Amino acid sequence: MIINKERSTHQKKIIADYLQSVDTHPTAKQVYKAVKKKLPYISLATVYRVLKNMSKKGDSLQLSYKGEIHFDARTSNHLHFICQQCGKIYDVFVSTPSLDKLESKAQKFGKINSYKVNLYGICKKCLKKRRAH
Amino acid sequence: MIINKERSTHQKKIIADYLQSVDTHPTAKQVYKAVKKKLPYISLATVYRVLKNMSKKGDSLQLSYKGEIHFDARTSNHLHFICQQCGKIYDVFVSTPSLDKLESKAQKFGKINSYKVNLYGICKKCLKKRRAH
DNA sequence: CTTGCTGCAAAGGTTTTGCATTGTT
DNA sequence: AACAATGCAAAACCTTTGCAGCAAG
């Protein structure tokens, strides 16, 4: 039996901290850009590897929009509001007792592990821009 | 003022027909493969262009999973069950009166156009395979 | 020391785009 | 005849991977 011991590195720490600090959900490239301010020599490959590992361990969620993967370090079940104009993804915290009913109804398809609710629209910032125009 | 008149082509028709006929949600590549049986000389670029146009017009939805875009020609609000093993996406039609409440709660973020509920798990087929193994 | 992790560059995959040609209208 | 749509190939993306060197334990 082989046991891989994970090592704590500067890069991992800064990426995790960054994900915790933001309330939108950046793509790997956005994380890369942000983290580079603190670690100028970090590589994009490392960002991808760290994010992937976080997802595997359950420390982060991957959510997809328009073919790009976004990362979300909050693992509790919550909703997302996705702006169709600027692409930003916001967290929405509301209680969802009714969703448990959905789960039971959809069980005929297989075993359900989790669910995700996305709301699509135009965020306030983009609405303002439109009005200004 | 320039008005672009859309033309109806063989390619568009066959792609639309195909999307209507399936109940999972294929990627562009999968559409390409299927449509090629009827139109052997169609190009992948055309498939991408047609699918993109359909989305723009609202005739189709784009949903993303693991960095790939899947297409769904049903525009009514319904749920998706996504198999985390084989990647197939199934439609789930259940009434969701409770979701309307969510919409109103999330309106502080902006104007909401639509919502999407995804259930993640393992589909029956894959469950069977696992048991057999 | 050992070996997991990183940076770099190259490779792999999906999606988009430029352009000559085709086919609707 | 106009010009939107196509096919082809190249380009532009995003993401993964191989490998030598670095650094955490």
mmCIF file of N, CA and C in Angstrom, chain A residues 18 24 57 63 81 92 105 110 117 121:
data_model
loop_
_atom_site.group_PDB
_atom_site.id
_atom_site.type_symbol
_atom_site.label_atom_id
_atom_site.label_comp_id
_atom_site.label_asym_id
_atom_site.label_seq_id
_atom_site.Cartn_x
_atom_site.Cartn_y
_atom_site.Cartn_z
ATOM 1 N N TYR A 18 -7.104 33.038 -1.504
ATOM 2 C CA TYR A 18 -7.763 33.893 -2.495
ATOM 3 C C TYR A 18 -9.188 33.430 -2.753
ATOM 4 N N THR A 24 -17.280 36.123 -5.810
ATOM 5 C CA THR A 24 -17.638 35.598 -7.130
ATOM 6 C C THR A 24 -16.809 34.348 -7.330
ATOM 7 N N LYS A 57 -10.626 16.805 -3.337
ATOM 8 C CA LYS A 57 -10.716 16.641 -1.887
ATOM 9 C C LYS A 57 -12.046 17.150 -1.348
ATOM 10 N N LEU A 63 -17.871 24.758 -11.112
ATOM 11 C CA LEU A 63 -19.101 25.012 -11.826
ATOM 12 C C LEU A 63 -18.776 25.548 -13.201
ATOM 13 N N PHE A 81 -26.212 32.947 -8.670
ATOM 14 C CA PHE A 81 -26.803 33.880 -9.619
ATOM 15 C C PHE A 81 -25.731 34.202 -10.643
ATOM 16 N N VAL A 92 -25.922 32.877 -3.590
ATOM 17 C CA VAL A 92 -27.213 33.240 -3.015
ATOM 18 C C VAL A 92 -27.499 32.272 -1.873
ATOM 19 N N LYS A 105 -38.160 12.975 -5.857
ATOM 20 C CA LYS A 105 -38.872 12.736 -7.111
ATOM 21 C C LYS A 105 -37.949 12.277 -8.230
ATOM 22 N N GLY A 110 -31.468 7.559 -10.663
ATOM 23 C CA GLY A 110 -30.255 6.978 -10.100
ATOM 24 C C GLY A 110 -29.997 7.517 -8.714
ATOM 25 N N VAL A 117 -28.521 24.861 -7.924
ATOM 26 C CA VAL A 117 -29.534 25.720 -8.511
ATOM 27 C C VAL A 117 -28.861 26.979 -9.043
ATOM 28 N N GLY A 121 -29.492 35.767 -15.230
ATOM 29 C CA GLY A 121 -30.078 37.071 -15.461
ATOM 30 C C GLY A 121 -29.013 38.119 -15.682
#
